[in-house]
Amino acid sequence: MDSKLHLLMVLVPGLPLAAAVLTALFGPRQLKAASHWPVILALAGSFLASLALLGEVKQRSAETGGQGGYEHVLALWTWVDLPEALRLDPANAKLSGGSALRDFRIDVTLRADPLTSTMLSMVTFISTLVAIFAAGYMKGERGYWRFFTYIALFVFSMTMLVSVSNFALLFVFWEAVGVCSYLLIGFWYPKPDAAAAGMKAFLVNRVGDFGFALALFLIWTTYGTLDFHDRATAASFSGEAAAPSAESTGDSPSDRATGLMGVVSPARIKANAFWGGGVGLAICLLLMLGACGKSAQFPLHVWLPDAMEGPTPVSALIHAATMVTAGVYMVTRCTPLFSASPEAQATVAVVGGATALLAGLIALTQHDLKRVLAYSTVSQLGYMFLGLGTGSLLGIVAGMFHLFTHAFFKALLFLGSGSVMHAMGHVIDMRRFSGLRHLMPITHVTFMIGCLALAGVPPLSGFWSKDAIVASLHEQAHHWQETSADGKTSPAKHASEESATIPKANAPTLLSAAALARLYQALYYLALVVAFMTAFYTFRAFYLTFYGPERVPAEAGSHAHESPWSMCGPLAILAVLAAGIGGYLEWTHGFAHFVSLAPSLAGGPVLGTEKPGEFHLTVAATSTLVALGGILLASYLYLGSKREVQWLSSKANLDELSSWMDVERVARWRNKPWIAGIHANAKTVGLGWLTLMLGNLLLFAALLLTAPMALGHYVSPYRLSYRKFYWDEIYMATVVWPLQTLGLLLAWIDRWIVDGAVNLCGRLPTQLGSLMRSLQMGLVPFYGLAMLLGTLILIAAKLLWAGS
Amino acid sequence: MLPDLTTLTLLLPEIVLILSATALFVGGAFRPRAAALAILGHGAYLAGLLLLLGVEWGRWESLVEQGATVSGPLSLDYLGQLLRSLTLVIGLLLSLVMSRTSPDELKTEHAGTLMLTIAGLMFVARANELVLMFVGLELISIPTYALLFMGRRDRSTGEATAKYFFLSLLSSGLLLYGLSFLYGMAGTTTLIGSGSELGIREVVASLRAAATTAAAEASVPSTPNLWMLAPLAVILVSAGLCFKLAAVPFHFYAPDVYQGATAGNAALLAVLPKAAGVLAFTRLIVAIFPAYATAWQMAVIVSILTMTLGNICALWQKHVRRLLGYSSIAHSGYLLIGLSVALVADNDALRAEGLAATLFYLAAYAFASIGGFAALTYLAESGKPVDHVEQLAGCGRSHPLAAGVLAVSMFSFAGIPVFAGFWGKFALFASTLEMATGATYGPLSGWFATLAIVGALNAAIGAAYYLRVVGAMFFQSAPVVSGSPASDGSAATATGSTSTLSAMVACGVLVVGMGVVPVIGFRGAGFAGKSVAATAAVPAVTPAVTPAVTPAVSSAATSLGSSP
């Protein structure tokens, strides 16, 4: 019964942790080249446990779910307990649930609900395959055991991240995942690029974490708790629910716990007691900032492509499946908070759309296969946020669905690129190899399946999930159009219908229903454009790698061949799943119904929106056509001659401009017969100086015009895309460089002024000491005299003071 | 007045110690190497401890519940009981440390003399009578002169002993002069009266009340009020006791004498007089002159001067025992912090808090001191006598256990967390800050804020030289000198005695244990503090009434017996 569930909940994160400890302890000496065994076994065990957990949760949620959703919380031990740490504003206390006096108490809790168990099975499955793949890929590397320790630690952190039932612990593991990713990206730390990339990923994430931390503080001061769940419903490990004791009286801690609602617990969702207005918006935007950091959303997307420096399987693990999805998971978990604040929801959608477009544009021109995939990941994550940003059940479930299917085909693509990279001797520049389809047949076929899935071609996985997002955008636009037509002018009114209890005095009026309708309509078209680009760049990379004349770089040496079974096996498994899992889940409606039983999605305003699982034929047809169009264009450009590509890229690069910038060309005009004729004629009538002056003026004008044209050269569409819209340079100029300068300045001040003052203080006591040492002369009469004098001085002071 | 039988039964452990000491003196004259005598030298303390904990077991609980009672010249309170057990433990540890340093033919004399000093401290812990108190203090001092001289016979020891002797006599004179003023004011030698019999406390309280009323009415009394003598009494008694504590300006002897004495004797000097000073100060000043401005202002000033001077001078020292001598001066300053809080407090709770902090600090200091000096003794016994800090270099490798205990002691002295000293400092500063921030002590907050700041600064300064010792042991390699005893083959095989080793390890364990589980120590110190705080708060006119002490858990007493 419960004990079985509890055991599974503990096993899923416990096994990777045990493996991490084991490899860390025995890796360097005993295990050495066998270091992957404990990790692979533990991850496989963890995967089986999470599958069992999934089954258990599915059965229980079907039995008890219904209204309010299903969740089961297991409290392991109390981590922090500061009684009476906060007194809530009495006005807020009612909305917060429970008494106004709050204990700052954090229990280490694990939770099982549809959302968590889905994430768990996905994470552990991909991790297991990546670990198997890495066993082949990393063979013979220095620090083999270290790599597997990091992997196990990473999986532990990630499983805990999705398992914990408390914002503070979520933050802890959020950071732990960041640390692991830092270690993994910088795994080849002697390589300066790798070390710098690890640092960059870590620092950019700090910006997001700063927002997340602020959001936590705000949640604590407004909601008075950081738990997701109601504390009264948490079960201890032995199985019984920790109900508050009946005999408790007065203001005891257990008394204060009664009626205390978790932040996203079913009870609170049922009561719909969420902050709207300014505070609610602030919380949501700060949470979104945190999600932007971890999920590489604009404007914090810059770290992810650099993270390609890590060993390939790591890239796959981090980017495709796990770490970047943490942000999506967190926003999904906080859906009720976002529902209370429509502007925040629109922000999520806009950020997602902007990221999807920007990253898609950048991916069009990259030469590095892994970078194409990295930007594609950023773009697809933007897609997920687009889905979440609709705020409808349809969209959120679609976002989670895309997360789920994307994990499979993106892991497939990353592992495939790893296989290519392995064969090419760590060369990943697509200009240096081509036509590999005969050399690497398995990789070729599996990579193609991944590409088709990513491009969204039916009936592969990517099609279903992407289509669901596009459809949800379409529906949302439609919904707001209807709302504005009905005369409901503001979404605030819309929200207040369902939740009369919330103080919506400062309810949002920034966005009218009509504006929202226009926004979602625009995002719908944007999504289609991005879908087109996705299909194009995916197949561009595919054709460049596997078609054309067979070329192999010199670094590949003699091992330009298909990869070993430990690498091909995971590819094959992933290919099958990438092809089939989306369609299977879509047609059985399994995913949508299951995930929507998670407490965050099973109640509140979200429920009032569209039901998930409906299939929109027109939208599906449109997106299919768009995807096929992208593939066809790529095929036309990259399968045939290269002339069209050259022409297109030169057009996009504004190459004509450079001819205009040529001063020589202006100067050559002088030699044109008709100009020379005019000049000669003018000379004869004595106006030679005039034509000369005109000519010089023209030359001067040409020079003046050159500068803006040169700028135009740098911001040509091709260059913008190729140089990633100069985001790195912009950050360098606006953030990194000023801070470095400031740092140098402060270091100087610290060294010469602060340290100087401190050293002065440090020298003072010793100087004083040497002064006093002279009193210690070793003469008994002097000592006796000092004692007597001391006494007399005390008495004299007393008499002089003449006090009491 | 002959003491009745009840009084004698209350002094059983002391009697056992004195009889054992006599046996050691007499028996040692005939058979100085007898094994029985060696056993007696240690066993008497254990017997005393067993008697204290066993025979008087039942009294512990009643002490917690009833507070202080008086039986003639003895006061039966928790403070006395706790300090007596602590003293016996200290005595056992010291006897273990010293058992091998003295030459064989003087062994029994040495053990007996040490036993007398311990008995003296136990008398001080329980004295409710001026004469008994003074005799107890002298019973500590006089054997100490002999002990210092017996430790080693060279010129520096002789000089140190002579210095200590003369200056100690002078301080005893000051103390006696102060006591005579007390007697002159009260007309009795009993400190706390019982029933109809008035003690010094009651008489002083009523004199003070009379003086206050006279001042309020601005009337000139026909007869001079004896309260006028209070400042003289307080200052002279404090001066006498400050010598025991080695507080400024009565500290001069400490560095010289520590340097001249053996490590074991230095341990004795560092612990016994200091404990006696704290006890006597509590009984004579804190209990009798509560919230008396002259007393607490003097204590605060002396405290600030003492800890600053001790720490600053210690920074320069290269000689280990001299360094620890200055360090002991600094710790007197810290002890005075707690005592001054206890002095100024006008309610029981705060007074008890200050006293409890002082007592905890005293225990932490005592164990760390004995542990440190025991480690030095052990090093000397293992053929590596240490006089200068540089000589400690490489000890972490060659003598890891001794170096470890010495490091633990230093960390505890420095007040680094997880060691007993940290909690001691924590409690002292907490009580001071409570005084500085408390709403009712507005005008006084400046004094105590200064005290807290100076204390914190001093803790930082102190850490510098304590960590220097640790650094020398663990981060410097031993200089390779061919003639040094450590590199000499025969000396390197020599190992310290088991007794020193066991004392050293026990101290290390106690210091760490008190740091890890400070609750037990704090509870005991809290009860002791309360027992005195209650006696100090006696209303002036109705002397015999003792306010009830907060009822406490009876198991506290048992837990306390095992770990002071």
mmCIF file of C-alpha atoms in Angstrom, chain B residues 278-560:
data_model
loop_
_atom_site.group_PDB
_atom_site.id
_atom_site.type_symbol
_atom_site.label_atom_id
_atom_site.label_comp_id
_atom_site.label_asym_id
_atom_site.label_seq_id
_atom_site.Cartn_x
_atom_site.Cartn_y
_atom_site.Cartn_z
ATOM 1 C CA VAL B 278 35.469 33.383 41.437
ATOM 2 C CA LEU B 279 33.822 31.509 44.298
ATOM 3 C CA ALA B 280 34.908 33.944 46.969
ATOM 4 C CA PHE B 281 33.891 36.875 44.793
ATOM 5 C CA THR B 282 30.467 35.316 44.349
ATOM 6 C CA ARG B 283 30.009 34.642 48.040
ATOM 7 C CA LEU B 284 31.522 37.844 49.379
ATOM 8 C CA ILE B 285 30.585 40.490 46.834
ATOM 9 C CA VAL B 286 27.842 39.281 44.486
ATOM 10 C CA ALA B 287 25.694 37.796 47.232
ATOM 11 C CA ILE B 288 26.165 40.612 49.722
ATOM 12 C CA PHE B 289 26.305 43.729 47.565
ATOM 13 C CA PRO B 290 23.775 43.134 44.803
ATOM 14 C CA ALA B 291 23.384 45.964 42.294
ATOM 15 C CA TYR B 292 25.932 48.110 44.106
ATOM 16 C CA ALA B 293 27.369 50.709 41.771
ATOM 17 C CA THR B 294 30.882 50.848 43.182
ATOM 18 C CA ALA B 295 31.231 47.116 42.943
ATOM 19 C CA TRP B 296 30.018 46.653 39.393
ATOM 20 C CA GLN B 297 31.736 49.704 37.996
ATOM 21 C CA MET B 298 34.981 48.469 39.446
ATOM 22 C CA ALA B 299 34.354 45.014 38.037
ATOM 23 C CA VAL B 300 33.624 46.334 34.554
ATOM 24 C CA ILE B 301 36.710 48.527 34.499
ATOM 25 C CA VAL B 302 38.969 45.824 35.838
ATOM 26 C CA SER B 303 37.484 43.355 33.382
ATOM 27 C CA ILE B 304 38.155 45.579 30.382
ATOM 28 C CA LEU B 305 41.697 46.365 31.511
ATOM 29 C CA THR B 306 42.473 42.776 32.369
ATOM 30 C CA MET B 307 41.405 41.109 29.174
ATOM 31 C CA THR B 308 42.908 43.771 26.963
ATOM 32 C CA LEU B 309 46.234 43.759 28.734
ATOM 33 C CA GLY B 310 46.410 39.988 28.926
ATOM 34 C CA ASN B 311 45.670 39.485 25.261
ATOM 35 C CA ILE B 312 47.864 42.268 23.974
ATOM 36 C CA CYS B 313 50.872 41.191 25.992
ATOM 37 C CA ALA B 314 50.357 37.558 25.025
ATOM 38 C CA LEU B 315 50.717 38.519 21.364
ATOM 39 C CA TRP B 316 54.414 39.107 21.881
ATOM 40 C CA GLN B 317 55.285 36.058 23.882
ATOM 41 C CA LYS B 318 57.513 33.360 22.536
ATOM 42 C CA HIS B 319 57.673 31.328 25.717
ATOM 43 C CA VAL B 320 54.757 28.928 25.880
ATOM 44 C CA ARG B 321 54.088 29.054 29.620
ATOM 45 C CA ARG B 322 54.524 32.803 29.707
ATOM 46 C CA LEU B 323 52.078 33.040 26.820
ATOM 47 C CA LEU B 324 49.614 30.914 28.710
ATOM 48 C CA GLY B 325 50.221 33.048 31.766
ATOM 49 C CA TYR B 326 49.095 36.129 29.904
ATOM 50 C CA SER B 327 46.276 34.116 28.397
ATOM 51 C CA SER B 328 45.108 33.210 31.908
ATOM 52 C CA ILE B 329 45.088 36.916 32.746
ATOM 53 C CA ALA B 330 42.903 37.550 29.717
ATOM 54 C CA HIS B 331 40.511 34.807 30.774
ATOM 55 C CA SER B 332 40.180 36.426 34.202
ATOM 56 C CA GLY B 333 38.901 39.424 32.339
ATOM 57 C CA TYR B 334 36.263 37.303 30.661
ATOM 58 C CA LEU B 335 35.260 35.751 33.988
ATOM 59 C CA LEU B 336 34.830 39.250 35.386
ATOM 60 C CA ILE B 337 32.411 40.032 32.537
ATOM 61 C CA GLY B 338 29.975 37.496 33.912
ATOM 62 C CA LEU B 339 30.578 38.560 37.483
ATOM 63 C CA SER B 340 29.926 42.196 36.655
ATOM 64 C CA VAL B 341 26.667 41.266 34.926
ATOM 65 C CA ALA B 342 25.712 39.316 38.048
ATOM 66 C CA LEU B 343 26.665 42.301 40.184
ATOM 67 C CA VAL B 344 24.673 44.880 38.307
ATOM 68 C CA ALA B 345 21.558 42.821 37.731
ATOM 69 C CA ASP B 346 18.569 43.782 39.795
ATOM 70 C CA ASN B 347 16.579 40.651 39.180
ATOM 71 C CA ASP B 348 17.195 37.020 39.946
ATOM 72 C CA ALA B 349 17.009 35.737 36.399
ATOM 73 C CA LEU B 350 19.684 37.985 34.982
ATOM 74 C CA ARG B 351 21.912 37.586 38.011
ATOM 75 C CA ALA B 352 21.625 33.837 37.663
ATOM 76 C CA GLU B 353 22.396 34.135 33.964
ATOM 77 C CA GLY B 354 25.579 36.088 34.567
ATOM 78 C CA LEU B 355 26.722 33.674 37.255
ATOM 79 C CA ALA B 356 25.871 30.645 35.171
ATOM 80 C CA ALA B 357 27.860 32.019 32.243
ATOM 81 C CA THR B 358 30.824 32.659 34.544
ATOM 82 C CA LEU B 359 30.684 29.171 36.004
ATOM 83 C CA PHE B 360 30.423 27.532 32.598
ATOM 84 C CA TYR B 361 33.327 29.601 31.384
ATOM 85 C CA LEU B 362 35.302 28.688 34.460
ATOM 86 C CA ALA B 363 34.775 24.968 33.879
ATOM 87 C CA ALA B 364 35.646 25.257 30.191
ATOM 88 C CA TYR B 365 38.728 27.276 31.049
ATOM 89 C CA ALA B 366 39.802 24.850 33.761
ATOM 90 C CA PHE B 367 39.600 21.775 31.570
ATOM 91 C CA ALA B 368 41.270 23.460 28.627
ATOM 92 C CA SER B 369 44.070 24.753 30.873
ATOM 93 C CA ILE B 370 44.725 21.417 32.484
ATOM 94 C CA GLY B 371 44.553 19.749 29.085
ATOM 95 C CA GLY B 372 47.019 22.207 27.582
ATOM 96 C CA PHE B 373 49.512 21.985 30.422
ATOM 97 C CA ALA B 374 49.073 18.222 30.556
ATOM 98 C CA ALA B 375 49.971 18.068 26.883
ATOM 99 C CA LEU B 376 53.093 20.144 27.578
ATOM 100 C CA THR B 377 53.950 17.840 30.476
ATOM 101 C CA TYR B 378 53.440 14.840 28.254
ATOM 102 C CA LEU B 379 55.710 16.294 25.618
ATOM 103 C CA ALA B 380 58.363 16.928 28.240
ATOM 104 C CA GLU B 381 58.029 13.374 29.489
ATOM 105 C CA SER B 382 58.377 12.060 25.939
ATOM 106 C CA GLY B 383 61.757 13.708 25.665
ATOM 107 C CA LYS B 384 60.618 16.867 23.964
ATOM 108 C CA PRO B 385 60.530 19.586 26.607
ATOM 109 C CA VAL B 386 58.843 22.645 25.213
ATOM 110 C CA ASP B 387 59.685 26.103 26.410
ATOM 111 C CA HIS B 388 59.306 28.169 23.286
ATOM 112 C CA VAL B 389 56.530 28.178 20.747
ATOM 113 C CA GLU B 390 58.985 27.333 17.969
ATOM 114 C CA GLN B 391 59.890 24.144 19.769
ATOM 115 C CA LEU B 392 56.363 22.949 19.120
ATOM 116 C CA ALA B 393 57.066 22.823 15.397
ATOM 117 C CA GLY B 394 56.400 19.417 13.959
ATOM 118 C CA CYS B 395 54.602 18.135 17.055
ATOM 119 C CA GLY B 396 51.523 17.452 14.997
ATOM 120 C CA ARG B 397 53.506 14.741 13.264
ATOM 121 C CA SER B 398 55.713 13.385 16.013
ATOM 122 C CA HIS B 399 53.198 13.520 18.888
ATOM 123 C CA PRO B 400 49.782 13.706 17.285
ATOM 124 C CA LEU B 401 47.788 13.028 20.436
ATOM 125 C CA ALA B 402 49.480 15.624 22.607
ATOM 126 C CA ALA B 403 49.397 18.129 19.776
ATOM 127 C CA GLY B 404 45.735 17.336 19.222
ATOM 128 C CA VAL B 405 44.811 17.977 22.850
ATOM 129 C CA LEU B 406 46.886 21.148 22.916
ATOM 130 C CA ALA B 407 45.137 22.286 19.752
ATOM 131 C CA VAL B 408 41.742 21.508 21.263
ATOM 132 C CA SER B 409 42.681 23.588 24.304
ATOM 133 C CA MET B 410 43.828 26.456 22.132
ATOM 134 C CA PHE B 411 40.677 26.342 20.039
ATOM 135 C CA SER B 412 38.612 26.332 23.200
ATOM 136 C CA PHE B 413 40.560 29.289 24.591
ATOM 137 C CA ALA B 414 40.084 31.127 21.321
ATOM 138 C CA GLY B 415 36.365 30.479 21.479
ATOM 139 C CA ILE B 416 36.040 28.596 18.235
ATOM 140 C CA PRO B 417 32.718 26.769 17.870
ATOM 141 C CA VAL B 418 32.242 23.123 18.803
ATOM 142 C CA PHE B 419 34.640 23.607 21.714
ATOM 143 C CA ALA B 420 33.596 24.393 25.249
ATOM 144 C CA GLY B 421 35.171 27.852 25.231
ATOM 145 C CA PHE B 422 32.890 28.969 22.451
ATOM 146 C CA TRP B 423 29.778 28.337 24.514
ATOM 147 C CA GLY B 424 31.397 30.004 27.494
ATOM 148 C CA LYS B 425 32.103 33.157 25.519
ATOM 149 C CA PHE B 426 28.708 32.877 23.891
ATOM 150 C CA ALA B 427 26.958 32.808 27.262
ATOM 151 C CA LEU B 428 29.069 35.678 28.624
ATOM 152 C CA PHE B 429 28.449 37.915 25.638
ATOM 153 C CA ALA B 430 24.785 36.976 25.568
ATOM 154 C CA SER B 431 24.327 38.058 29.177
ATOM 155 C CA THR B 432 26.277 41.261 28.531
ATOM 156 C CA LEU B 433 24.250 42.102 25.473
ATOM 157 C CA GLU B 434 21.066 41.428 27.355
ATOM 158 C CA MET B 435 22.224 43.988 29.843
ATOM 159 C CA ALA B 436 23.231 46.403 27.086
ATOM 160 C CA THR B 437 19.972 46.139 25.192
ATOM 161 C CA GLY B 438 17.559 45.533 28.033
ATOM 162 C CA ALA B 439 14.961 48.247 28.326
ATOM 163 C CA THR B 440 15.238 48.549 32.077
ATOM 164 C CA TYR B 441 18.957 49.216 32.079
ATOM 165 C CA GLY B 442 18.938 52.280 29.860
ATOM 166 C CA PRO B 443 21.684 54.302 31.527
ATOM 167 C CA LEU B 444 23.853 51.252 32.013
ATOM 168 C CA SER B 445 23.712 50.094 28.450
ATOM 169 C CA GLY B 446 26.723 52.182 27.500
ATOM 170 C CA TRP B 447 28.899 50.430 30.041
ATOM 171 C CA PHE B 448 27.854 47.008 28.953
ATOM 172 C CA ALA B 449 27.895 47.737 25.245
ATOM 173 C CA THR B 450 31.511 48.840 25.710
ATOM 174 C CA LEU B 451 32.182 45.676 27.676
ATOM 175 C CA ALA B 452 30.720 43.506 24.929
ATOM 176 C CA ILE B 453 32.634 45.302 22.187
ATOM 177 C CA VAL B 454 35.917 45.147 24.046
ATOM 178 C CA GLY B 455 35.258 41.475 24.773
ATOM 179 C CA ALA B 456 34.635 40.714 21.134
ATOM 180 C CA LEU B 457 37.731 42.610 20.012
ATOM 181 C CA ASN B 458 39.744 40.727 22.572
ATOM 182 C CA ALA B 459 38.418 37.421 21.367
ATOM 183 C CA ALA B 460 39.744 38.336 17.927
ATOM 184 C CA ILE B 461 43.132 39.375 19.264
ATOM 185 C CA GLY B 462 43.304 36.235 21.373
ATOM 186 C CA ALA B 463 42.616 34.001 18.414
ATOM 187 C CA ALA B 464 45.779 35.340 16.783
ATOM 188 C CA TYR B 465 48.216 33.946 19.324
ATOM 189 C CA TYR B 466 46.275 30.792 20.070
ATOM 190 C CA LEU B 467 46.226 29.930 16.399
ATOM 191 C CA ARG B 468 49.940 30.720 16.245
ATOM 192 C CA VAL B 469 50.511 27.845 18.656
ATOM 193 C CA VAL B 470 48.321 25.531 16.573
ATOM 194 C CA GLY B 471 50.019 26.666 13.393
ATOM 195 C CA ALA B 472 53.444 25.969 14.848
ATOM 196 C CA MET B 473 52.419 22.438 15.716
ATOM 197 C CA PHE B 474 50.767 21.480 12.479
ATOM 198 C CA PHE B 475 52.080 23.685 9.724
ATOM 199 C CA GLN B 476 55.749 24.019 10.585
ATOM 200 C CA SER B 477 58.159 21.189 10.217
ATOM 201 C CA ALA B 478 60.489 20.344 13.035
ATOM 202 C CA PRO B 479 63.921 21.920 12.733
ATOM 203 C CA VAL B 480 66.573 19.280 12.190
ATOM 204 C CA VAL B 481 69.006 19.813 15.020
ATOM 205 C CA SER B 482 71.336 16.942 15.699
ATOM 206 C CA GLY B 483 71.687 17.642 19.401
ATOM 207 C CA SER B 484 68.036 18.124 20.180
ATOM 208 C CA PRO B 485 66.494 15.545 22.476
ATOM 209 C CA ALA B 486 63.842 14.599 19.923
ATOM 210 C CA SER B 487 66.368 13.399 17.398
ATOM 211 C CA ASP B 488 68.380 11.619 20.043
ATOM 212 C CA GLY B 489 67.717 7.894 19.721
ATOM 213 C CA SER B 490 67.291 7.100 23.393
ATOM 214 C CA ALA B 491 65.122 10.097 24.148
ATOM 215 C CA ALA B 492 62.878 9.509 21.168
ATOM 216 C CA THR B 493 61.847 6.147 22.538
ATOM 217 C CA ALA B 494 60.800 7.664 25.843
ATOM 218 C CA THR B 495 57.081 7.969 26.212
ATOM 219 C CA GLY B 496 55.026 9.975 28.605
ATOM 220 C CA SER B 497 53.433 8.347 31.604
ATOM 221 C CA THR B 498 50.045 6.752 31.282
ATOM 222 C CA SER B 499 48.660 8.949 33.999
ATOM 223 C CA THR B 500 49.550 12.161 32.171
ATOM 224 C CA LEU B 501 48.238 10.696 28.984
ATOM 225 C CA SER B 502 44.924 9.772 30.552
ATOM 226 C CA ALA B 503 44.522 13.201 32.156
ATOM 227 C CA MET B 504 45.350 14.864 28.876
ATOM 228 C CA VAL B 505 42.896 12.794 26.889
ATOM 229 C CA ALA B 506 40.195 13.186 29.532
ATOM 230 C CA CYS B 507 40.564 16.955 29.349
ATOM 231 C CA GLY B 508 40.406 16.901 25.572
ATOM 232 C CA VAL B 509 37.269 14.782 25.669
ATOM 233 C CA LEU B 510 35.693 17.025 28.304
ATOM 234 C CA VAL B 511 36.407 20.176 26.325
ATOM 235 C CA VAL B 512 34.987 18.718 23.139
ATOM 236 C CA GLY B 513 32.107 17.098 25.015
ATOM 237 C CA MET B 514 31.155 20.350 26.711
ATOM 238 C CA GLY B 515 31.275 21.968 23.305
ATOM 239 C CA VAL B 516 29.160 19.380 21.553
ATOM 240 C CA VAL B 517 26.628 18.931 24.332
ATOM 241 C CA PRO B 518 26.699 22.223 26.187
ATOM 242 C CA VAL B 519 23.196 21.680 27.528
ATOM 243 C CA ILE B 520 24.245 19.579 30.517
ATOM 244 C CA GLY B 521 26.870 22.048 31.611
ATOM 245 C CA PHE B 522 24.564 24.994 31.148
ATOM 246 C CA ARG B 523 21.834 23.340 33.137
ATOM 247 C CA GLY B 524 24.152 22.679 36.080
ATOM 248 C CA ALA B 525 25.639 26.153 35.909
ATOM 249 C CA GLY B 526 22.133 27.553 35.667
ATOM 250 C CA PHE B 527 21.016 25.846 38.877
ATOM 251 C CA ALA B 528 24.152 27.008 40.641
ATOM 252 C CA GLY B 529 23.640 30.544 39.424
ATOM 253 C CA LYS B 530 20.047 30.518 40.574
ATOM 254 C CA SER B 531 20.967 29.247 44.008
ATOM 255 C CA VAL B 532 23.214 32.251 44.621
ATOM 256 C CA ALA B 533 21.016 34.721 42.817
ATOM 257 C CA ALA B 534 18.192 33.782 45.151
ATOM 258 C CA THR B 535 20.290 34.401 48.258
ATOM 259 C CA ALA B 536 21.383 37.779 46.967
ATOM 260 C CA ALA B 537 17.872 39.006 46.481
ATOM 261 C CA VAL B 538 16.911 38.929 50.102
ATOM 262 C CA PRO B 539 14.800 41.902 51.152
ATOM 263 C CA ALA B 540 16.528 44.108 53.650
ATOM 264 C CA VAL B 541 14.160 43.954 56.557
ATOM 265 C CA THR B 542 13.023 40.361 56.529
ATOM 266 C CA PRO B 543 16.253 38.510 56.404
ATOM 267 C CA ALA B 544 15.279 34.903 56.777
ATOM 268 C CA VAL B 545 12.968 34.664 53.819
ATOM 269 C CA THR B 546 14.542 33.058 50.808
ATOM 270 C CA PRO B 547 12.592 33.290 47.588
ATOM 271 C CA ALA B 548 11.740 29.975 46.056
ATOM 272 C CA VAL B 549 13.958 28.847 43.295
ATOM 273 C CA THR B 550 12.229 27.750 40.154
ATOM 274 C CA PRO B 551 11.330 24.089 40.461
ATOM 275 C CA ALA B 552 13.409 22.045 38.138
ATOM 276 C CA VAL B 553 13.659 18.605 36.739
ATOM 277 C CA SER B 554 15.004 16.221 39.291
ATOM 278 C CA SER B 555 17.047 14.345 36.747
ATOM 279 C CA ALA B 556 19.148 17.432 36.260
ATOM 280 C CA ALA B 557 21.060 16.625 39.361
ATOM 281 C CA THR B 558 21.961 13.161 38.214
ATOM 282 C CA SER B 559 23.085 14.255 34.805
ATOM 283 C CA LEU B 560 25.091 16.961 36.434
#
